[in-house]
Amino acid sequence: MTDAASRPAPPAPVSAVQALALEQGAPPPLEEVRHGVWSLAFPFGDGDYSLGYLIEGSDGALTLIDPGWDDDANLDRLDAALADVGHAMEDISLVAVTHLHADHLGGADRVRRASGARLALHAAEQRALDRRAAEALEADADIARWGAPADDEEALVAAWGSGRRLPHVTADLLLADGDEPPIAGRRLRAVHTPGHTAGHLCFVEPEQRLIVTGDHVLPRINPGIGLGGRTDANPLTDLLASLERVIALDVAGADALEVCPGHEYRFVGLAERARALVDHRADRTADAAAALDALAAEAQRPTVWQVAERMSWTGGIASLHGYRLGSALAQTEWHVQALGRAGELRPSS
Ligand SMILES: [Zn+2]
């Protein structure tokens, strides 16, 4: 769900065990981040993992941010982690998720059933979950418009359109920007950061100088955009505004926020990393502009595919298939729209 790594040097890890785990391709062990705040890894796929966070309230109740991929092994991992910190499943009173992707939200319903916790997410994320079936058909129409080679279309529909099978879940508590989920003795604030998905949330704990960033800001990976359902807004425009929002939250020096991301490792330097992500997007927009210029010089009214073909992709556009190709073509169109040049594209027939 991410693009290739960016050029500027990534921020240094704060957590040595997480950095080592990344190097060795193994999930890092449970780690205490602050008093009453722990990070834990939830494996998924082929050696990948996401990072979740347990936060203890002054009443002993726990909040779990991002329960990870949905499987038995991850519930066992959570059980073991809880025992390690002197807690049990019933102590989890709230499961909060940064966004709807299966490696973050996936296990939410399983943990909710096991613990009796309430599930909280952003209202836009719930809307996206509720609209998934209808949107899949609209995504099929996008695929037809993009003009990808016929060989790719079937795989695109399977992975990006109506062929996608996505789980549904209903939250108990809908969060909006600025809301503080109920945690005794702590002020954890939800910050709406649309872009990666429309209802993506970060959670900031100003007193502890912590921010849980989900997939909005990661230390080395450039998160993809618009991967959480259709919106009226351009996800690229949303992302750039959301990056500015977290840049404004960071303070340089001793009061700098420590970033608790959804993957990789914790780091300090949120503003700098967010600026690198802004720059990465500016590069992609410039790439799209150059492709449009070249095609205009050939007096062509291109399809989205033809623009994407001339942009640079890690491994080249021909190496992308299914979901990754769908994401690349959608991103191409958003970059073209952000340039105000959508009118240069060939209209759908
Ligand atoms: Zn994600």
Tab-separated table of C-alpha atoms and ligand atoms in Angstrom:
chain	number	residue	atom	x	y	z
A	1	MET	CA	0.000	0.000	0.000
A	2	THR	CA	2.981	2.233	-0.446
A	3	ASP	CA	5.321	3.616	-3.075
A	4	ALA	CA	9.037	3.135	-3.203
A	5	ALA	CA	11.372	4.798	-0.747
A	6	SER	CA	12.308	8.466	-1.171
A	7	ARG	CA	15.705	10.084	-1.752
A	8	PRO	CA	16.466	12.159	1.403
A	9	ALA	CA	18.095	10.239	4.240
A	10	PRO	CA	15.391	8.693	6.429
A	11	PRO	CA	15.124	9.821	10.063
A	12	ALA	CA	17.204	7.875	12.581
A	13	PRO	CA	15.322	5.295	14.624
A	14	VAL	CA	14.589	6.037	18.292
A	15	SER	CA	13.964	2.349	18.941
A	16	ALA	CA	17.018	0.130	18.480
A	17	VAL	CA	14.960	-3.081	18.649
A	18	GLN	CA	12.587	-1.856	15.940
A	19	ALA	CA	15.503	-0.847	13.700
A	20	LEU	CA	17.149	-4.238	14.206
A	21	ALA	CA	13.865	-6.040	13.539
A	22	LEU	CA	13.449	-4.152	10.269
A	23	GLU	CA	16.974	-5.095	9.229
A	24	GLN	CA	16.361	-8.738	10.069
A	25	GLY	CA	12.858	-8.820	8.556
A	26	ALA	CA	11.287	-10.073	11.790
A	27	PRO	CA	8.592	-8.410	13.917
A	28	PRO	CA	10.072	-6.479	16.868
A	29	PRO	CA	9.219	-7.521	20.438
A	30	LEU	CA	6.819	-5.684	22.732
A	31	GLU	CA	8.460	-2.458	23.853
A	32	GLU	CA	7.597	0.160	26.495
A	33	VAL	CA	7.540	3.549	24.779
A	34	ARG	CA	6.588	5.582	27.853
A	35	HIS	CA	5.227	4.645	31.245
A	36	GLY	CA	1.956	2.881	30.394
A	37	VAL	CA	2.471	3.044	26.614
A	38	TRP	CA	3.697	0.003	24.679
A	39	SER	CA	4.271	-0.805	21.012
A	40	LEU	CA	3.676	-4.265	19.608
A	41	ALA	CA	3.950	-5.769	16.156
A	42	PHE	CA	1.229	-7.640	14.253
A	43	PRO	CA	2.598	-9.761	11.386
A	44	PHE	CA	0.759	-10.136	8.074
A	45	GLY	CA	1.460	-11.307	4.552
A	46	ASP	CA	4.913	-12.470	3.646
A	47	GLY	CA	7.124	-11.268	6.506
A	48	ASP	CA	5.453	-7.852	6.826
A	49	TYR	CA	4.026	-6.397	10.042
A	50	SER	CA	2.211	-3.344	11.347
A	51	LEU	CA	2.761	-1.634	14.706
A	52	GLY	CA	-0.010	-1.249	17.256
A	53	TYR	CA	0.045	0.679	20.548
A	54	LEU	CA	-1.354	-0.124	23.975
A	55	ILE	CA	-2.115	2.869	26.190
A	56	GLU	CA	-3.004	2.465	29.859
A	57	GLY	CA	-5.392	4.861	31.555
A	58	SER	CA	-5.112	5.878	35.207
A	59	ASP	CA	-8.030	3.498	35.957
A	60	GLY	CA	-6.071	0.544	34.518
A	61	ALA	CA	-8.218	0.299	31.373
A	62	LEU	CA	-6.335	-0.073	28.088
A	63	THR	CA	-6.751	1.506	24.682
A	64	LEU	CA	-5.370	-0.408	21.708
A	65	ILE	CA	-4.568	1.666	18.641
A	66	ASP	CA	-4.475	-0.443	15.448
A	67	PRO	CA	-5.110	-4.112	16.259
A	68	GLY	CA	-3.399	-5.277	13.061
A	69	TRP	CA	-4.180	-8.078	10.640
A	70	ASP	CA	-7.099	-10.356	11.495
A	71	ASP	CA	-5.934	-13.838	12.406
A	72	ASP	CA	-5.691	-16.212	15.386
A	73	ALA	CA	-1.931	-15.774	15.692
A	74	ASN	CA	-2.262	-12.016	16.182
A	75	LEU	CA	-4.903	-12.462	18.883
A	76	ASP	CA	-2.458	-14.841	20.615
A	77	ARG	CA	0.332	-12.273	20.246
A	78	LEU	CA	-1.905	-9.651	21.822
A	79	ASP	CA	-2.810	-12.035	24.646
A	80	ALA	CA	0.861	-12.695	25.364
A	81	ALA	CA	1.710	-8.988	25.243
A	82	LEU	CA	-1.089	-8.203	27.688
A	83	ALA	CA	0.165	-10.870	30.099
A	84	ASP	CA	3.693	-9.410	29.832
A	85	VAL	CA	2.448	-6.024	31.036
A	86	GLY	CA	0.220	-7.425	33.774
A	87	HIS	CA	-3.057	-7.096	31.914
A	88	ALA	CA	-5.709	-9.303	30.358
A	89	MET	CA	-7.918	-9.053	27.263
A	90	GLU	CA	-10.882	-7.740	29.327
A	91	ASP	CA	-8.801	-4.694	30.292
A	92	ILE	CA	-9.011	-3.353	26.737
A	93	SER	CA	-11.927	-0.935	26.835
A	94	LEU	CA	-11.279	0.856	23.553
A	95	VAL	CA	-9.903	-0.146	20.160
A	96	ALA	CA	-9.084	2.935	18.078
A	97	VAL	CA	-7.943	2.642	14.467
A	98	THR	CA	-5.970	5.060	12.339
A	99	HIS	CA	-7.535	3.872	9.080
A	100	LEU	CA	-9.513	1.113	7.427
A	101	HIS	CA	-6.708	-0.932	5.857
A	102	ALA	CA	-6.677	-4.600	6.822
A	103	ASP	CA	-3.198	-4.411	8.367
A	104	HIS	CA	-4.494	-1.768	10.839
A	105	LEU	CA	-8.266	-2.273	11.244
A	106	GLY	CA	-8.359	-5.993	10.328
A	107	GLY	CA	-8.353	-7.525	13.810
A	108	ALA	CA	-10.635	-4.878	15.349
A	109	ASP	CA	-13.807	-6.928	15.433
A	110	ARG	CA	-12.001	-10.032	16.759
A	111	VAL	CA	-10.414	-8.003	19.583
A	112	ARG	CA	-13.727	-6.297	20.284
A	113	ARG	CA	-15.453	-9.668	20.673
A	114	ALA	CA	-12.650	-11.075	22.831
A	115	SER	CA	-12.436	-8.048	25.129
A	116	GLY	CA	-15.800	-6.316	25.089
A	117	ALA	CA	-14.034	-3.105	24.038
A	118	ARG	CA	-15.668	-0.375	22.004
A	119	LEU	CA	-14.344	0.350	18.512
A	120	ALA	CA	-13.604	3.924	17.462
A	121	LEU	CA	-12.710	5.330	14.059
A	122	HIS	CA	-13.243	8.481	12.008
A	123	ALA	CA	-16.721	9.031	10.601
A	124	ALA	CA	-15.360	9.278	7.037
A	125	GLU	CA	-13.740	5.883	7.453
A	126	GLN	CA	-17.068	4.372	8.530
A	127	ARG	CA	-18.725	5.999	5.514
A	128	ALA	CA	-16.083	4.466	3.236
A	129	LEU	CA	-16.611	1.036	4.824
A	130	ASP	CA	-20.371	1.352	4.335
A	131	ARG	CA	-20.049	2.455	0.704
A	132	ARG	CA	-17.554	-0.168	-0.419
A	133	ALA	CA	-19.941	-2.308	-2.457
A	134	ALA	CA	-21.349	0.638	-4.416
A	135	GLU	CA	-17.916	2.162	-4.918
A	136	ALA	CA	-16.485	-1.008	-6.409
A	137	LEU	CA	-18.732	-0.507	-9.429
A	138	GLU	CA	-17.574	3.101	-9.775
A	139	ALA	CA	-13.987	1.856	-9.628
A	140	ASP	CA	-14.761	-0.474	-12.559
A	141	ALA	CA	-15.817	2.611	-14.538
A	142	ASP	CA	-12.483	4.294	-13.677
A	143	ILE	CA	-10.596	1.263	-14.925
A	144	ALA	CA	-12.464	1.380	-18.224
A	145	ARG	CA	-11.655	5.109	-18.596
A	146	TRP	CA	-7.950	4.780	-17.758
A	147	GLY	CA	-7.240	2.890	-20.980
A	148	ALA	CA	-4.848	0.286	-19.562
A	149	PRO	CA	-3.908	-2.548	-21.943
A	150	ALA	CA	-6.706	-5.123	-22.226
A	151	ASP	CA	-4.415	-7.767	-20.668
A	152	ASP	CA	-4.287	-5.762	-17.429
A	153	GLU	CA	-7.977	-4.931	-17.149
A	154	GLU	CA	-9.188	-8.191	-15.660
A	155	ALA	CA	-6.567	-8.118	-12.904
A	156	LEU	CA	-7.390	-4.443	-12.241
A	157	VAL	CA	-11.088	-5.213	-11.752
A	158	ALA	CA	-10.158	-8.128	-9.467
A	159	ALA	CA	-7.754	-6.122	-7.315
A	160	TRP	CA	-8.944	-2.499	-7.570
A	161	GLY	CA	-12.591	-2.773	-8.700
A	162	SER	CA	-15.639	-4.929	-8.065
A	163	GLY	CA	-13.596	-8.085	-7.594
A	164	ARG	CA	-12.110	-6.881	-4.309
A	165	ARG	CA	-13.376	-8.585	-1.201
A	166	LEU	CA	-13.276	-6.205	1.737
A	167	PRO	CA	-14.505	-6.892	5.253
A	168	HIS	CA	-17.152	-4.692	6.818
A	169	VAL	CA	-17.264	-3.517	10.411
A	170	THR	CA	-19.405	-1.002	12.306
A	171	ALA	CA	-17.756	1.227	14.907
A	172	ASP	CA	-19.263	1.968	18.314
A	173	LEU	CA	-17.800	5.441	18.462
A	174	LEU	CA	-17.233	7.825	15.544
A	175	LEU	CA	-14.379	10.258	15.984
A	176	ALA	CA	-13.971	13.712	14.480
A	177	ASP	CA	-10.929	15.965	14.372
A	178	GLY	CA	-10.087	17.230	17.855
A	179	ASP	CA	-12.012	14.529	19.702
A	180	GLU	CA	-10.388	13.011	22.760
A	181	PRO	CA	-11.200	9.308	23.087
A	182	PRO	CA	-12.145	8.457	26.685
A	183	ILE	CA	-8.902	7.423	28.442
A	184	ALA	CA	-8.738	8.149	32.173
A	185	GLY	CA	-5.913	10.506	33.109
A	186	ARG	CA	-4.695	11.050	29.551
A	187	ARG	CA	-5.452	13.541	26.821
A	188	LEU	CA	-5.118	11.658	23.556
A	189	ARG	CA	-6.388	13.837	20.707
A	190	ALA	CA	-7.556	12.638	17.286
A	191	VAL	CA	-6.112	14.608	14.373
A	192	HIS	CA	-7.887	14.109	11.060
A	193	THR	CA	-5.245	13.555	8.371
A	194	PRO	CA	-6.979	12.564	5.111
A	195	GLY	CA	-4.891	11.584	2.093
A	196	HIS	CA	-3.789	7.957	2.490
A	197	THR	CA	-7.483	7.316	3.231
A	198	ALA	CA	-10.269	9.886	3.661
A	199	GLY	CA	-10.825	9.214	7.356
A	200	HIS	CA	-7.230	8.651	8.405
A	201	LEU	CA	-6.509	9.694	11.988
A	202	CYS	CA	-3.323	10.427	13.861
A	203	PHE	CA	-3.443	10.466	17.673
A	204	VAL	CA	-1.366	13.001	19.561
A	205	GLU	CA	-0.540	12.821	23.282
A	206	PRO	CA	0.934	16.292	23.925
A	207	GLU	CA	1.999	15.648	27.516
A	208	GLN	CA	4.045	12.587	26.600
A	209	ARG	CA	5.205	14.199	23.327
A	210	LEU	CA	3.941	11.213	21.327
A	211	ILE	CA	2.079	11.033	18.038
A	212	VAL	CA	0.673	7.835	16.546
A	213	THR	CA	0.734	8.421	12.797
A	214	GLY	CA	-0.650	5.210	11.246
A	215	ASP	CA	0.312	5.311	7.567
A	216	HIS	CA	0.196	9.120	7.301
A	217	VAL	CA	3.900	9.580	8.082
A	218	LEU	CA	6.292	6.623	8.023
A	219	PRO	CA	10.085	6.945	8.405
A	220	ARG	CA	11.148	5.412	5.068
A	221	ILE	CA	8.072	4.489	3.035
A	222	ASN	CA	6.148	7.035	0.954
A	223	PRO	CA	2.508	6.225	1.743
A	224	GLY	CA	0.139	5.870	-1.189
A	225	ILE	CA	-2.825	8.221	-1.561
A	226	GLY	CA	-6.559	7.740	-2.002
A	227	LEU	CA	-6.505	4.128	-0.843
A	228	GLY	CA	-9.643	4.243	1.262
A	229	GLY	CA	-12.634	4.810	-0.945
A	230	ARG	CA	-13.801	7.574	-3.232
A	231	THR	CA	-14.047	11.190	-2.130
A	232	ASP	CA	-15.144	14.446	-3.718
A	233	ALA	CA	-11.796	15.963	-2.777
A	234	ASN	CA	-8.543	15.108	-4.532
A	235	PRO	CA	-6.633	12.830	-2.099
A	236	LEU	CA	-3.387	14.493	-3.174
A	237	THR	CA	-4.645	17.927	-2.116
A	238	ASP	CA	-5.934	16.360	1.122
A	239	LEU	CA	-2.591	14.698	1.817
A	240	LEU	CA	-0.589	17.894	1.330
A	241	ALA	CA	-2.888	19.762	3.754
A	242	SER	CA	-2.669	16.878	6.249
A	243	LEU	CA	1.133	16.908	6.076
A	244	GLU	CA	1.081	20.646	6.844
A	245	ARG	CA	-1.178	19.886	9.823
A	246	VAL	CA	1.337	17.540	11.434
A	247	ILE	CA	4.271	19.815	10.541
A	248	ALA	CA	2.499	22.487	12.609
A	249	LEU	CA	2.214	20.092	15.574
A	250	ASP	CA	5.933	19.408	15.768
A	251	VAL	CA	8.236	21.446	17.941
A	252	ALA	CA	11.982	21.383	17.396
A	253	GLY	CA	14.354	20.491	20.217
A	254	ALA	CA	13.648	18.827	23.529
A	255	ASP	CA	9.862	19.109	23.086
A	256	ALA	CA	9.849	17.424	19.675
A	257	LEU	CA	7.178	14.783	19.155
A	258	GLU	CA	8.258	11.160	19.008
A	259	VAL	CA	6.548	9.550	16.046
A	260	CYS	CA	4.879	6.168	16.626
A	261	PRO	CA	4.187	5.021	13.064
A	262	GLY	CA	2.111	2.123	11.745
A	263	HIS	CA	5.159	0.427	10.230
A	264	GLU	CA	8.973	0.394	10.486
A	265	TYR	CA	10.272	2.276	13.561
A	266	ARG	CA	9.740	5.207	15.934
A	267	PHE	CA	11.632	8.395	15.201
A	268	VAL	CA	11.927	12.079	16.044
A	269	GLY	CA	11.796	14.664	13.241
A	270	LEU	CA	8.134	14.658	12.218
A	271	ALA	CA	8.221	18.038	10.467
A	272	GLU	CA	11.307	17.179	8.449
A	273	ARG	CA	9.954	13.790	7.370
A	274	ALA	CA	6.545	15.305	6.497
A	275	ARG	CA	8.314	17.959	4.383
A	276	ALA	CA	10.192	15.205	2.523
A	277	LEU	CA	6.812	13.614	1.752
A	278	VAL	CA	5.514	16.959	0.448
A	279	ASP	CA	8.619	17.190	-1.771
A	280	HIS	CA	8.100	13.644	-3.020
A	281	ARG	CA	4.578	14.554	-4.133
A	282	ALA	CA	5.848	17.729	-5.829
A	283	ASP	CA	8.323	15.563	-7.779
A	284	ARG	CA	5.518	13.242	-8.879
A	285	THR	CA	3.382	16.196	-9.973
A	286	ALA	CA	6.336	17.567	-11.978
A	287	ASP	CA	6.787	14.130	-13.520
A	288	ALA	CA	3.122	14.122	-14.592
A	289	ALA	CA	3.498	17.655	-16.024
A	290	ALA	CA	6.529	16.598	-18.094
A	291	ALA	CA	4.626	13.575	-19.423
A	292	LEU	CA	1.658	15.788	-20.400
A	293	ASP	CA	4.007	18.293	-22.106
A	294	ALA	CA	5.653	15.552	-24.162
A	295	LEU	CA	2.307	14.097	-25.195
A	296	ALA	CA	0.949	17.554	-26.103
A	297	ALA	CA	4.026	18.121	-28.292
A	298	GLU	CA	3.028	14.964	-30.154
A	299	ALA	CA	-0.487	16.426	-30.505
A	300	GLN	CA	-1.900	13.554	-28.490
A	301	ARG	CA	-4.853	13.619	-26.134
A	302	PRO	CA	-3.663	10.886	-23.837
A	303	THR	CA	-5.408	8.398	-21.630
A	304	VAL	CA	-4.361	8.163	-17.981
A	305	TRP	CA	-2.431	5.025	-18.942
A	306	GLN	CA	-0.398	6.935	-21.555
A	307	VAL	CA	0.529	9.621	-19.017
A	308	ALA	CA	1.472	6.995	-16.421
A	309	GLU	CA	3.568	5.151	-19.032
A	310	ARG	CA	5.812	8.209	-19.341
A	311	MET	CA	6.196	8.777	-15.612
A	312	SER	CA	8.876	7.052	-13.572
A	313	TRP	CA	7.806	4.125	-11.420
A	314	THR	CA	10.081	1.867	-9.435
A	315	GLY	CA	10.603	-1.095	-11.736
A	316	GLY	CA	8.679	0.680	-14.538
A	317	ILE	CA	4.919	0.745	-15.128
A	318	ALA	CA	5.092	-2.684	-16.810
A	319	SER	CA	6.157	-4.222	-13.493
A	320	LEU	CA	2.927	-3.070	-11.800
A	321	HIS	CA	-0.199	-5.226	-11.858
A	322	GLY	CA	-3.531	-5.493	-10.081
A	323	TYR	CA	-3.830	-3.346	-6.941
A	324	ARG	CA	-0.463	-1.636	-7.418
A	325	LEU	CA	-1.274	-0.763	-11.014
A	326	GLY	CA	-4.720	0.501	-9.979
A	327	SER	CA	-3.125	2.701	-7.351
A	328	ALA	CA	-0.511	4.002	-9.830
A	329	LEU	CA	-3.174	4.936	-12.403
A	330	ALA	CA	-5.415	6.583	-9.803
A	331	GLN	CA	-2.442	8.584	-8.496
A	332	THR	CA	-1.533	9.651	-12.020
A	333	GLU	CA	-5.023	11.023	-12.548
A	334	TRP	CA	-4.945	12.913	-9.216
A	335	HIS	CA	-1.582	14.479	-10.070
A	336	VAL	CA	-2.946	15.554	-13.476
A	337	GLN	CA	-6.038	17.017	-11.773
A	338	ALA	CA	-3.870	18.829	-9.219
A	339	LEU	CA	-2.068	20.478	-12.153
A	340	GLY	CA	-5.442	21.708	-13.437
A	341	ARG	CA	-4.773	19.793	-16.671
A	342	ALA	CA	-7.464	17.102	-16.539
A	343	GLY	CA	-8.946	18.725	-19.658
A	344	GLU	CA	-5.968	17.502	-21.666
A	345	LEU	CA	-6.903	13.867	-21.064
A	346	ARG	CA	-8.869	11.936	-23.655
A	347	PRO	CA	-12.541	11.995	-22.606
A	348	SER	CA	-14.052	8.600	-21.837
A	349	SER	CA	-15.851	7.146	-24.837
B	1	ZN	ZN	-2.549	1.810	5.077
